């Protein structure tokens, strides 16, 4: 009887799925709204009256106190309660870039995008200006935090403060912070000129610090950032990325000369919070496309080499695809690479379409549609057009992950359970439970399926079930691109 009931339910689910046409044409506008809402669930600091994800309340209000500074605000990076500035700054840069490229297609979500950016930049400004000659780069001891399963509102672990300085450099985290502030300054240039000027002047100082005192933050901070967000690719890519953004924001020849001194010889087939080369090449290629500036032709060539390593039918492709068509880069949190690379595909496609250009990968002829179609396939897969008919965005479509690896989502809210959970208090009744999470973190994109298109929806399997700010930040642009160019 139970089996028959299950089969009936499955057939209903299939019918529901087909009637809302999740497969044929995802609702990109709905997905865009939800993916931006997710950032509210990651907020640290004092939450405003406009907070819509209401099972979250204020937390981390005294962050920075151990260093006698105010470092409240910003975002928790993923399912934990730590503020890691390296991925947070990357998240901010990509959110800003998405808004610059696709803001006109965002419609009513443009305000939400700006709010998501500003929540991060208000915090990054504090980190950059609180103490002269020092850049704060994180709050919360990750080694202690990762042994706990408690709500952000209950945190009773040490809120250790980490920073880089001339004697303990961090060119990577400083370069990324400068990129974030510079990119955001362009977002706010017309709507809040004073704030934009503050962001840009701070970006200049932070990049100067990154150039002057060179070194990797992993070497300076050790176990406070490794193995969580080690700078595996070194810091040259962040200097290139920071210089690219400051050049776009200022047109200052100083940054152009810095770019030339850094060169563009590093080939890559990935884009992530750690490795920015491909992003810098696409960003800088914009000058070659739209300004016909020959000085930037080398970056355009590098960007095209990158695309040739991604395209499935290219002779130089180094990218695997699952049977269902999903790009597969690495086993841990694969969707972070999928969303970031998809952002570059859609953006480069846009530049190509605007200038009616094409290129070749050996014998493969590549048009703007080639890149656009691959980007659409990746977005559609994430939204449910896949062998499991599973949307990997929480709250989108009829079938999505219910047991995500996320402390706040998996524990009852303060309203329902006013007593605090101690460090290990959430493990037994909630972390190891097979029950769905009590709070739905709408819009969260999780780490995604395995290389066989399988997904177990298991809270303890963090590499597949954990959401992260940088996964979501990168899908915003493609969602806006397809939302704005669809007829719906």
Tab-separated table of C-alpha atoms in Angstrom:
chain	number	residue	atom	x	y	z
A	1	UNK	CA	0.000	0.000	0.000
A	2	UNK	CA	2.778	2.407	0.948
A	3	UNK	CA	4.575	1.700	-2.341
A	4	UNK	CA	1.389	2.330	-4.351
A	5	UNK	CA	0.791	5.603	-2.486
A	6	UNK	CA	4.367	6.642	-3.228
A	7	UNK	CA	3.945	5.884	-6.925
A	8	UNK	CA	0.710	7.877	-7.042
A	9	UNK	CA	2.444	10.785	-5.279
A	10	UNK	CA	5.386	10.628	-7.704
A	11	UNK	CA	3.061	10.730	-10.686
A	12	UNK	CA	1.310	13.746	-9.143
A	13	UNK	CA	4.694	15.401	-8.643
A	14	UNK	CA	5.596	14.774	-12.294
A	15	UNK	CA	2.243	16.208	-13.390
A	16	UNK	CA	2.707	19.250	-11.168
A	17	UNK	CA	6.218	19.679	-12.527
A	18	UNK	CA	5.033	19.571	-16.120
A	19	UNK	CA	2.046	21.827	-15.517
A	20	UNK	CA	4.233	24.613	-14.083
A	21	UNK	CA	6.641	23.953	-16.955
A	22	UNK	CA	9.760	23.975	-14.779
A	23	UNK	CA	11.496	22.063	-17.559
A	24	UNK	CA	10.630	24.052	-20.616
A	25	UNK	CA	11.071	27.590	-19.430
A	26	UNK	CA	12.164	28.436	-15.899
A	27	UNK	CA	10.781	31.620	-14.375
A	28	UNK	CA	14.012	33.614	-14.269
A	29	UNK	CA	12.386	36.644	-12.673
A	30	UNK	CA	11.107	34.597	-9.748
A	31	UNK	CA	14.503	32.922	-9.375
A	32	UNK	CA	16.247	36.326	-9.486
A	33	UNK	CA	14.042	37.739	-6.718
A	34	UNK	CA	14.646	34.663	-4.573
A	35	UNK	CA	18.391	34.536	-5.166
A	36	UNK	CA	18.705	38.131	-3.919
A	37	UNK	CA	16.475	37.449	-0.912
A	38	UNK	CA	18.962	34.763	0.161
A	39	UNK	CA	21.491	37.439	1.156
A	40	UNK	CA	19.157	38.616	3.910
A	41	UNK	CA	19.462	35.167	5.476
A	42	UNK	CA	23.258	35.566	5.613
A	43	UNK	CA	23.300	38.966	7.282
A	44	UNK	CA	25.342	39.603	10.383
A	45	UNK	CA	24.854	42.686	12.564
A	46	UNK	CA	21.736	44.625	13.520
A	47	UNK	CA	18.925	43.678	11.141
A	48	UNK	CA	16.690	46.460	9.774
A	49	UNK	CA	12.911	46.701	9.988
A	50	UNK	CA	12.791	45.826	6.269
A	51	UNK	CA	14.251	42.343	6.913
A	52	UNK	CA	12.058	39.831	5.052
A	53	UNK	CA	13.689	36.567	6.140
A	54	UNK	CA	12.188	36.952	9.587
A	55	UNK	CA	13.440	33.776	11.261
A	56	UNK	CA	16.805	35.547	11.394
A	57	UNK	CA	17.401	38.266	13.996
A	58	UNK	CA	20.364	40.482	14.940
A	59	UNK	CA	23.683	38.765	15.694
A	60	UNK	CA	27.388	39.505	16.042
A	61	UNK	CA	26.638	42.973	17.400
A	62	UNK	CA	29.920	43.141	19.314
A	63	UNK	CA	32.141	41.870	16.500
A	64	UNK	CA	35.439	43.740	16.618
A	65	UNK	CA	35.288	44.419	20.336
A	66	UNK	CA	38.383	42.257	20.967
A	67	UNK	CA	40.328	44.761	18.828
A	68	UNK	CA	38.445	47.790	20.222
A	69	UNK	CA	36.791	48.504	16.871
A	70	UNK	CA	33.274	48.124	15.474
A	71	UNK	CA	33.207	45.307	12.924
A	72	UNK	CA	29.511	44.506	13.132
A	73	UNK	CA	27.694	43.816	9.853
A	74	UNK	CA	28.665	41.956	6.705
A	75	UNK	CA	27.743	38.388	5.796
A	76	UNK	CA	28.328	34.897	7.091
A	77	UNK	CA	29.962	33.148	4.146
A	78	UNK	CA	27.960	29.922	4.043
A	79	UNK	CA	26.294	27.638	6.610
A	80	UNK	CA	28.594	28.713	9.455
A	81	UNK	CA	28.827	31.794	11.673
A	82	UNK	CA	32.215	33.145	10.551
A	83	UNK	CA	32.865	36.296	8.546
A	84	UNK	CA	35.641	35.551	6.052
A	85	UNK	CA	36.397	38.755	4.162
A	86	UNK	CA	38.184	37.101	1.236
A	87	UNK	CA	35.102	35.313	-0.162
A	88	UNK	CA	32.835	38.123	1.130
A	89	UNK	CA	34.745	40.731	-0.888
A	90	UNK	CA	34.614	38.492	-3.985
A	91	UNK	CA	30.856	38.097	-3.458
A	92	UNK	CA	30.584	41.902	-3.332
A	93	UNK	CA	32.652	42.409	-6.491
A	94	UNK	CA	30.576	39.906	-8.456
A	95	UNK	CA	27.272	41.297	-7.150
A	96	UNK	CA	28.441	44.760	-8.212
A	97	UNK	CA	29.560	43.549	-11.629
A	98	UNK	CA	26.214	41.778	-12.096
A	99	UNK	CA	24.399	45.011	-11.267
A	100	UNK	CA	26.566	47.070	-13.631
A	101	UNK	CA	26.082	44.637	-16.523
A	102	UNK	CA	22.455	43.643	-15.957
A	103	UNK	CA	20.895	46.314	-13.713
A	104	UNK	CA	18.593	47.502	-16.505
A	105	UNK	CA	17.205	43.977	-16.827
A	106	UNK	CA	16.624	43.541	-13.090
A	107	UNK	CA	13.455	45.601	-12.946
A	108	UNK	CA	12.165	45.889	-9.376
A	109	UNK	CA	15.061	43.730	-8.119
A	110	UNK	CA	17.629	46.462	-8.771
A	111	UNK	CA	16.901	47.960	-5.335
A	112	UNK	CA	17.420	44.555	-3.698
A	113	UNK	CA	20.732	44.118	-5.522
A	114	UNK	CA	21.977	47.509	-4.309
A	115	UNK	CA	20.880	46.697	-0.755
A	116	UNK	CA	22.754	43.372	-0.874
A	117	UNK	CA	25.907	45.147	-2.063
A	118	UNK	CA	25.647	47.926	0.494
A	119	UNK	CA	25.268	45.475	3.393
A	120	UNK	CA	28.710	44.182	2.459
A	121	UNK	CA	30.407	47.478	1.548
A	122	UNK	CA	29.335	49.196	4.801
A	123	UNK	CA	31.193	46.410	6.614
A	124	UNK	CA	34.215	46.380	4.270
A	125	UNK	CA	34.575	50.138	4.739
A	126	UNK	CA	34.769	49.612	8.507
A	127	UNK	CA	37.406	46.913	8.001
A	128	UNK	CA	39.488	49.218	5.791
A	129	UNK	CA	39.249	52.427	7.837
A	130	UNK	CA	38.910	51.442	11.528
A	131	UNK	CA	42.678	51.399	12.182
A	132	UNK	CA	45.243	53.222	9.991
A	133	UNK	CA	47.689	50.869	8.282
A	134	UNK	CA	45.624	47.787	9.061
A	135	UNK	CA	42.953	45.913	7.110
A	136	UNK	CA	40.620	43.691	9.117
A	137	UNK	CA	39.908	40.518	7.176
A	138	UNK	CA	37.712	38.299	9.326
A	139	UNK	CA	35.774	37.799	12.541
A	140	UNK	CA	35.226	34.484	14.335
A	141	UNK	CA	37.620	31.594	14.935
A	142	UNK	CA	36.726	29.090	12.180
A	143	UNK	CA	38.343	26.137	13.949
A	144	UNK	CA	36.178	26.676	17.032
A	145	UNK	CA	33.053	27.670	15.086
A	146	UNK	CA	33.117	24.558	12.924
A	147	UNK	CA	32.917	22.371	16.047
A	148	UNK	CA	29.615	24.021	16.979
A	149	UNK	CA	26.078	23.794	15.612
A	150	UNK	CA	24.281	26.856	16.938
A	151	UNK	CA	22.307	29.794	15.574
A	152	UNK	CA	24.200	33.000	14.790
A	153	UNK	CA	21.980	34.695	17.379
A	154	UNK	CA	23.319	32.308	20.080
A	155	UNK	CA	27.036	32.415	19.300
A	156	UNK	CA	29.098	31.861	22.426
A	157	UNK	CA	32.424	31.180	20.732
A	158	UNK	CA	35.305	33.682	20.704
A	159	UNK	CA	34.781	36.334	18.035
A	160	UNK	CA	38.492	36.513	17.256
A	161	UNK	CA	39.515	39.378	14.978
A	162	UNK	CA	41.994	38.882	12.132
A	163	UNK	CA	43.867	41.538	10.185
A	164	UNK	CA	46.719	42.113	7.745
A	165	UNK	CA	49.290	44.882	8.048
A	166	UNK	CA	52.690	45.932	6.619
A	167	UNK	CA	54.415	43.313	8.804
A	168	UNK	CA	51.745	40.631	8.092
A	169	UNK	CA	50.742	41.335	4.476
A	170	UNK	CA	47.729	40.066	2.570
A	171	UNK	CA	47.884	41.303	-1.023
A	172	UNK	CA	45.187	38.824	-2.084
A	173	UNK	CA	42.519	39.814	0.432
A	174	UNK	CA	43.478	43.508	0.085
A	175	UNK	CA	43.365	43.319	-3.729
A	176	UNK	CA	39.923	41.684	-3.607
A	177	UNK	CA	38.663	44.242	-1.058
A	178	UNK	CA	39.863	47.050	-3.337
A	179	UNK	CA	38.096	45.402	-6.288
A	180	UNK	CA	34.849	45.146	-4.277
A	181	UNK	CA	34.934	48.796	-3.172
A	182	UNK	CA	35.829	50.047	-6.671
A	183	UNK	CA	33.141	47.953	-8.401
A	184	UNK	CA	30.536	49.062	-5.843
A	185	UNK	CA	31.562	52.714	-6.305
A	186	UNK	CA	30.342	52.399	-9.912
A	187	UNK	CA	27.012	50.919	-8.760
A	188	UNK	CA	26.367	53.915	-6.489
A	189	UNK	CA	27.944	56.614	-8.681
A	190	UNK	CA	24.630	58.114	-9.821
A	191	UNK	CA	22.289	57.113	-6.999
A	192	UNK	CA	24.556	58.079	-4.065
A	193	UNK	CA	27.568	60.094	-5.312
A	194	UNK	CA	28.941	60.826	-1.837
A	195	UNK	CA	28.953	57.142	-0.848
A	196	UNK	CA	30.474	56.269	-4.235
A	197	UNK	CA	33.358	58.711	-3.673
A	198	UNK	CA	34.033	57.218	-0.224
A	199	UNK	CA	34.098	53.707	-1.687
A	200	UNK	CA	36.490	54.744	-4.458
A	201	UNK	CA	38.927	56.711	-2.283
A	202	UNK	CA	39.058	53.771	0.159
A	203	UNK	CA	39.579	51.315	-2.736
A	204	UNK	CA	42.575	53.332	-3.913
A	205	UNK	CA	44.209	53.201	-0.459
A	206	UNK	CA	43.541	49.484	-0.004
A	207	UNK	CA	45.026	48.593	-3.404
A	208	UNK	CA	48.053	50.764	-2.641
A	209	UNK	CA	48.522	48.742	0.569
A	210	UNK	CA	48.209	45.477	-1.423
A	211	UNK	CA	50.893	46.607	-3.904
A	212	UNK	CA	53.282	48.111	-1.371
A	213	UNK	CA	53.317	45.241	1.132
A	214	UNK	CA	53.251	42.093	-0.955
A	215	UNK	CA	52.498	38.699	0.461
A	216	UNK	CA	49.771	36.058	0.726
A	217	UNK	CA	47.322	36.361	3.602
A	218	UNK	CA	47.430	32.577	4.070
A	219	UNK	CA	51.099	32.922	5.068
A	220	UNK	CA	50.260	35.698	7.531
A	221	UNK	CA	47.164	34.134	9.108
A	222	UNK	CA	47.712	30.385	8.755
A	223	UNK	CA	45.023	28.245	10.404
A	224	UNK	CA	42.664	31.223	10.801
A	225	UNK	CA	41.983	31.044	7.048
A	226	UNK	CA	43.407	27.678	5.934
A	227	UNK	CA	42.130	25.264	4.828
A	228	UNK	CA	38.841	27.201	4.686
A	229	UNK	CA	39.746	30.044	2.328
A	230	UNK	CA	43.444	29.610	1.619
A	231	UNK	CA	44.761	31.698	-1.252
A	232	UNK	CA	45.777	28.724	-3.370
A	233	UNK	CA	46.303	30.686	-6.590
A	234	UNK	CA	48.614	33.262	-4.971
A	235	UNK	CA	47.965	36.995	-4.935
A	236	UNK	CA	48.934	38.126	-8.447
A	237	UNK	CA	45.410	37.456	-9.733
A	238	UNK	CA	43.914	39.713	-7.026
A	239	UNK	CA	46.361	42.507	-7.881
A	240	UNK	CA	45.344	42.173	-11.548
A	241	UNK	CA	41.639	42.050	-10.594
A	242	UNK	CA	41.918	45.018	-8.208
A	243	UNK	CA	43.839	47.059	-10.787
A	244	UNK	CA	41.266	46.156	-13.476
A	245	UNK	CA	38.400	47.399	-11.333
A	246	UNK	CA	40.184	50.585	-10.278
A	247	UNK	CA	41.079	51.284	-13.897
A	248	UNK	CA	37.434	50.846	-14.896
A	249	UNK	CA	36.315	53.135	-12.063
A	250	UNK	CA	38.943	55.869	-12.579
A	251	UNK	CA	40.544	55.590	-16.056
A	252	UNK	CA	43.751	56.487	-14.204
A	253	UNK	CA	46.888	55.624	-16.199
A	254	UNK	CA	48.538	54.437	-12.952
A	255	UNK	CA	46.264	51.377	-12.926
A	256	UNK	CA	46.789	50.788	-16.640
A	257	UNK	CA	50.561	50.708	-16.035
A	258	UNK	CA	50.047	48.393	-13.066
A	259	UNK	CA	48.054	46.040	-15.282
A	260	UNK	CA	50.821	46.017	-17.883
A	261	UNK	CA	53.462	45.312	-15.243
A	262	UNK	CA	51.472	42.330	-13.982
A	263	UNK	CA	51.133	40.847	-17.484
A	264	UNK	CA	48.460	38.409	-18.649
A	265	UNK	CA	50.280	35.153	-19.099
A	266	UNK	CA	48.331	32.901	-16.763
A	267	UNK	CA	46.008	30.465	-18.518
A	268	UNK	CA	43.072	29.144	-16.569
A	269	UNK	CA	39.890	27.095	-16.850
A	270	UNK	CA	38.254	28.199	-13.605
A	271	UNK	CA	36.826	31.324	-11.944
A	272	UNK	CA	36.211	31.467	-8.211
A	273	UNK	CA	36.713	33.369	-4.944
A	274	UNK	CA	40.328	32.168	-5.112
A	275	UNK	CA	41.233	32.485	-8.792
A	276	UNK	CA	40.301	35.760	-10.539
A	277	UNK	CA	42.329	35.558	-13.755
A	278	UNK	CA	39.425	34.651	-16.052
A	279	UNK	CA	37.232	37.337	-14.511
A	280	UNK	CA	39.950	39.957	-15.005
A	281	UNK	CA	40.401	38.903	-18.665
A	282	UNK	CA	36.674	39.201	-19.408
A	283	UNK	CA	36.408	42.523	-17.551
A	284	UNK	CA	39.410	43.972	-19.392
A	285	UNK	CA	38.282	42.580	-22.768
A	286	UNK	CA	35.315	44.930	-22.502
A	287	UNK	CA	37.679	47.780	-23.441
A	288	UNK	CA	38.753	45.907	-26.574
A	289	UNK	CA	35.125	45.228	-27.551
A	290	UNK	CA	33.306	48.422	-26.664
A	291	UNK	CA	36.129	51.004	-26.902
A	292	UNK	CA	38.041	49.228	-29.714
A	293	UNK	CA	41.157	49.796	-27.573
A	294	UNK	CA	44.035	47.738	-29.017
A	295	UNK	CA	45.902	47.880	-25.687
A	296	UNK	CA	43.356	45.413	-24.334
A	297	UNK	CA	43.446	42.931	-27.201
A	298	UNK	CA	45.709	40.577	-25.225
A	299	UNK	CA	43.044	40.227	-22.516
A	300	UNK	CA	40.419	39.465	-25.152
A	301	UNK	CA	42.643	36.671	-26.476
A	302	UNK	CA	43.096	35.324	-22.945
A	303	UNK	CA	39.324	35.472	-22.366
A	304	UNK	CA	38.742	33.521	-25.590
A	305	UNK	CA	41.332	30.892	-24.612
A	306	UNK	CA	39.420	30.543	-21.353
A	307	UNK	CA	36.113	30.077	-23.228
A	308	UNK	CA	37.778	27.428	-25.419
A	309	UNK	CA	38.704	25.495	-22.276
A	310	UNK	CA	35.065	25.583	-21.136
A	311	UNK	CA	33.097	24.836	-24.323
A	312	UNK	CA	32.268	21.114	-24.538
A	313	UNK	CA	32.994	20.697	-28.269
A	314	UNK	CA	36.196	22.721	-28.286
A	315	UNK	CA	39.441	20.876	-29.145
A	316	UNK	CA	41.140	22.602	-26.181
A	317	UNK	CA	38.311	21.940	-23.683
A	318	UNK	CA	39.459	20.864	-20.217
A	319	UNK	CA	35.980	20.905	-18.688
A	320	UNK	CA	33.949	17.826	-17.808
A	321	UNK	CA	30.165	17.713	-18.133
A	322	UNK	CA	27.770	15.349	-16.399
A	323	UNK	CA	25.415	13.122	-18.369
A	324	UNK	CA	22.680	15.689	-17.665
A	325	UNK	CA	24.784	18.538	-19.096
A	326	UNK	CA	26.106	20.236	-15.950
A	327	UNK	CA	29.621	21.628	-15.972
A	328	UNK	CA	31.647	19.618	-13.482
A	329	UNK	CA	34.842	21.153	-12.119
A	330	UNK	CA	35.510	19.926	-8.585
A	331	UNK	CA	33.691	17.623	-6.140
A	332	UNK	CA	33.329	20.179	-3.309
A	333	UNK	CA	30.668	22.794	-3.915
A	334	UNK	CA	30.820	22.401	-7.698
A	335	UNK	CA	28.019	24.918	-8.334
A	336	UNK	CA	30.260	27.763	-7.172
A	337	UNK	CA	32.363	27.177	-10.315
A	338	UNK	CA	29.310	26.616	-12.494
A	339	UNK	CA	27.659	29.902	-11.493
A	340	UNK	CA	30.906	31.923	-11.701
A	341	UNK	CA	31.864	30.538	-15.127
A	342	UNK	CA	28.266	30.945	-16.340
A	343	UNK	CA	28.442	34.607	-15.362
A	344	UNK	CA	31.534	35.001	-17.571
A	345	UNK	CA	29.892	33.094	-20.445
A	346	UNK	CA	26.785	35.286	-20.430
A	347	UNK	CA	28.779	38.519	-20.047
A	348	UNK	CA	31.248	37.690	-22.823
A	349	UNK	CA	28.318	36.630	-25.007
A	350	UNK	CA	26.756	40.031	-24.364
A	351	UNK	CA	29.961	41.854	-25.429
A	352	UNK	CA	30.203	39.698	-28.570
A	353	UNK	CA	26.564	40.312	-29.494
A	354	UNK	CA	26.914	44.087	-28.997
A	355	UNK	CA	29.864	44.225	-31.421
A	356	UNK	CA	28.831	41.317	-33.692
A	357	UNK	CA	32.091	39.475	-33.163
A	358	UNK	CA	32.961	35.773	-33.294
A	359	UNK	CA	36.056	33.681	-32.589
A	360	UNK	CA	37.371	30.159	-33.165
A	361	UNK	CA	38.496	27.377	-30.865
A	362	UNK	CA	40.520	25.440	-33.427
A	363	UNK	CA	37.898	24.214	-35.914
A	364	UNK	CA	34.982	25.221	-33.653
A	365	UNK	CA	33.294	28.465	-34.757
A	366	UNK	CA	32.016	30.359	-31.699
A	367	UNK	CA	29.272	32.988	-31.816
A	368	UNK	CA	27.601	34.931	-29.011
A	369	UNK	CA	24.759	32.376	-29.196
A	370	UNK	CA	27.203	29.502	-28.557
A	371	UNK	CA	28.138	31.026	-25.193
A	372	UNK	CA	24.610	32.175	-24.409
A	373	UNK	CA	23.148	28.723	-25.022
A	374	UNK	CA	25.717	27.052	-22.771
A	375	UNK	CA	25.052	29.649	-20.037
A	376	UNK	CA	21.299	29.060	-20.347
A	377	UNK	CA	21.763	25.307	-20.104
A	378	UNK	CA	23.687	25.693	-16.833
A	379	UNK	CA	21.131	28.086	-15.307
A	380	UNK	CA	18.234	25.880	-16.395
A	381	UNK	CA	19.912	22.801	-14.923
A	382	UNK	CA	20.275	24.581	-11.563
A	383	UNK	CA	16.583	25.563	-11.711
A	384	UNK	CA	15.346	22.023	-12.291
A	385	UNK	CA	15.968	21.046	-15.912
A	386	UNK	CA	18.044	18.020	-14.932
A	387	UNK	CA	17.677	14.236	-14.564
A	388	UNK	CA	16.309	14.511	-10.988
A	389	UNK	CA	13.961	17.431	-11.842
A	390	UNK	CA	15.522	18.938	-8.711
A	391	UNK	CA	15.928	22.705	-8.365
A	392	UNK	CA	19.173	23.442	-6.541
A	393	UNK	CA	17.770	26.799	-5.443
A	394	UNK	CA	15.902	26.497	-2.141
A	395	UNK	CA	12.282	27.618	-2.418
A	396	UNK	CA	12.238	27.603	-6.226
A	397	UNK	CA	10.087	25.059	-8.069
A	398	UNK	CA	8.186	22.102	-6.602
A	399	UNK	CA	11.225	20.027	-5.640
A	400	UNK	CA	14.319	21.506	-3.961
A	401	UNK	CA	16.791	20.676	-1.130
A	402	UNK	CA	15.058	20.509	2.269
A	403	UNK	CA	18.010	19.574	4.509
A	404	UNK	CA	20.639	22.155	3.673
A	405	UNK	CA	23.856	22.379	5.687
A	406	UNK	CA	23.106	25.721	7.354
A	407	UNK	CA	22.950	26.407	11.068
A	408	UNK	CA	20.258	29.098	11.122
A	409	UNK	CA	18.017	27.248	8.676
A	410	UNK	CA	18.319	23.889	10.465
A	411	UNK	CA	17.606	25.113	14.020
A	412	UNK	CA	14.274	26.465	15.337
A	413	UNK	CA	14.125	30.263	15.274
A	414	UNK	CA	14.336	32.418	18.406
A	415	UNK	CA	10.599	33.077	18.124
A	416	UNK	CA	9.878	29.348	18.344
A	417	UNK	CA	12.660	28.404	20.729
A	418	UNK	CA	13.720	31.400	22.871
A	419	UNK	CA	16.212	29.393	24.948
A	420	UNK	CA	19.713	29.517	23.551
A	421	UNK	CA	21.493	26.510	22.059
A	422	UNK	CA	25.040	26.058	23.344
A	423	UNK	CA	27.983	25.343	21.022
A	424	UNK	CA	27.112	21.655	20.595
A	425	UNK	CA	23.434	21.987	21.486
A	426	UNK	CA	22.134	21.759	17.921
A	427	UNK	CA	23.884	18.574	16.814
A	428	UNK	CA	21.836	15.757	18.284
A	429	UNK	CA	18.250	16.879	17.824
A	430	UNK	CA	18.741	18.850	14.578
A	431	UNK	CA	22.009	18.382	12.658
A	432	UNK	CA	21.716	14.577	12.573
A	433	UNK	CA	17.947	14.630	12.048
A	434	UNK	CA	16.374	13.342	8.835
A	435	UNK	CA	13.623	15.964	9.175
A	436	UNK	CA	13.533	18.931	6.766
A	437	UNK	CA	14.997	22.199	8.074
A	438	UNK	CA	12.395	24.193	10.047
A	439	UNK	CA	13.359	27.484	8.335
A	440	UNK	CA	13.428	27.840	4.557
A	441	UNK	CA	16.421	29.867	3.364
A	442	UNK	CA	14.683	31.109	0.231
A	443	UNK	CA	16.925	31.538	-2.800
A	444	UNK	CA	19.958	29.684	-1.437
A	445	UNK	CA	21.848	27.776	-4.134
A	446	UNK	CA	23.554	24.716	-2.622
A	447	UNK	CA	26.823	23.003	-3.599
A	448	UNK	CA	24.892	20.848	-6.054
A	449	UNK	CA	24.819	17.318	-7.438
A	450	UNK	CA	27.701	14.899	-7.844
A	451	UNK	CA	29.351	13.991	-11.151
A	452	UNK	CA	26.611	11.430	-11.845
A	453	UNK	CA	23.812	14.036	-11.453
A	454	UNK	CA	22.942	12.502	-8.060
A	455	UNK	CA	21.985	14.441	-4.941
A	456	UNK	CA	21.257	12.944	-1.522
A	457	UNK	CA	19.771	16.044	0.212
A	458	UNK	CA	21.771	15.222	3.339
A	459	UNK	CA	22.580	17.962	5.853
A	460	UNK	CA	25.831	16.255	6.892
A	461	UNK	CA	27.108	16.224	3.286
A	462	UNK	CA	28.294	19.841	3.270
A	463	UNK	CA	30.148	19.647	-0.056
A	464	UNK	CA	26.800	19.163	-1.842
A	465	UNK	CA	24.205	20.610	0.550
A	466	UNK	CA	25.812	23.828	1.822
A	467	UNK	CA	24.847	27.183	0.254
A	468	UNK	CA	27.334	30.075	0.037
A	469	UNK	CA	27.199	33.779	-0.751
A	470	UNK	CA	29.638	33.446	-3.659
A	471	UNK	CA	27.529	30.725	-5.336
A	472	UNK	CA	24.502	33.040	-5.282
A	473	UNK	CA	26.371	36.225	-6.193
A	474	UNK	CA	27.490	34.706	-9.489
A	475	UNK	CA	24.069	33.463	-10.613
A	476	UNK	CA	22.428	36.892	-10.179
A	477	UNK	CA	23.846	38.219	-13.476
A	478	UNK	CA	22.813	35.271	-15.658
A	479	UNK	CA	19.336	35.208	-14.056
A	480	UNK	CA	18.906	38.922	-14.788
A	481	UNK	CA	20.230	38.383	-18.317
A	482	UNK	CA	17.654	35.711	-19.100
A	483	UNK	CA	14.867	37.428	-17.145
A	484	UNK	CA	15.403	40.611	-19.138
A	485	UNK	CA	15.743	38.910	-22.494
A	486	UNK	CA	12.792	36.535	-22.101
A	487	UNK	CA	9.313	37.580	-23.199
A	488	UNK	CA	7.647	36.757	-19.907
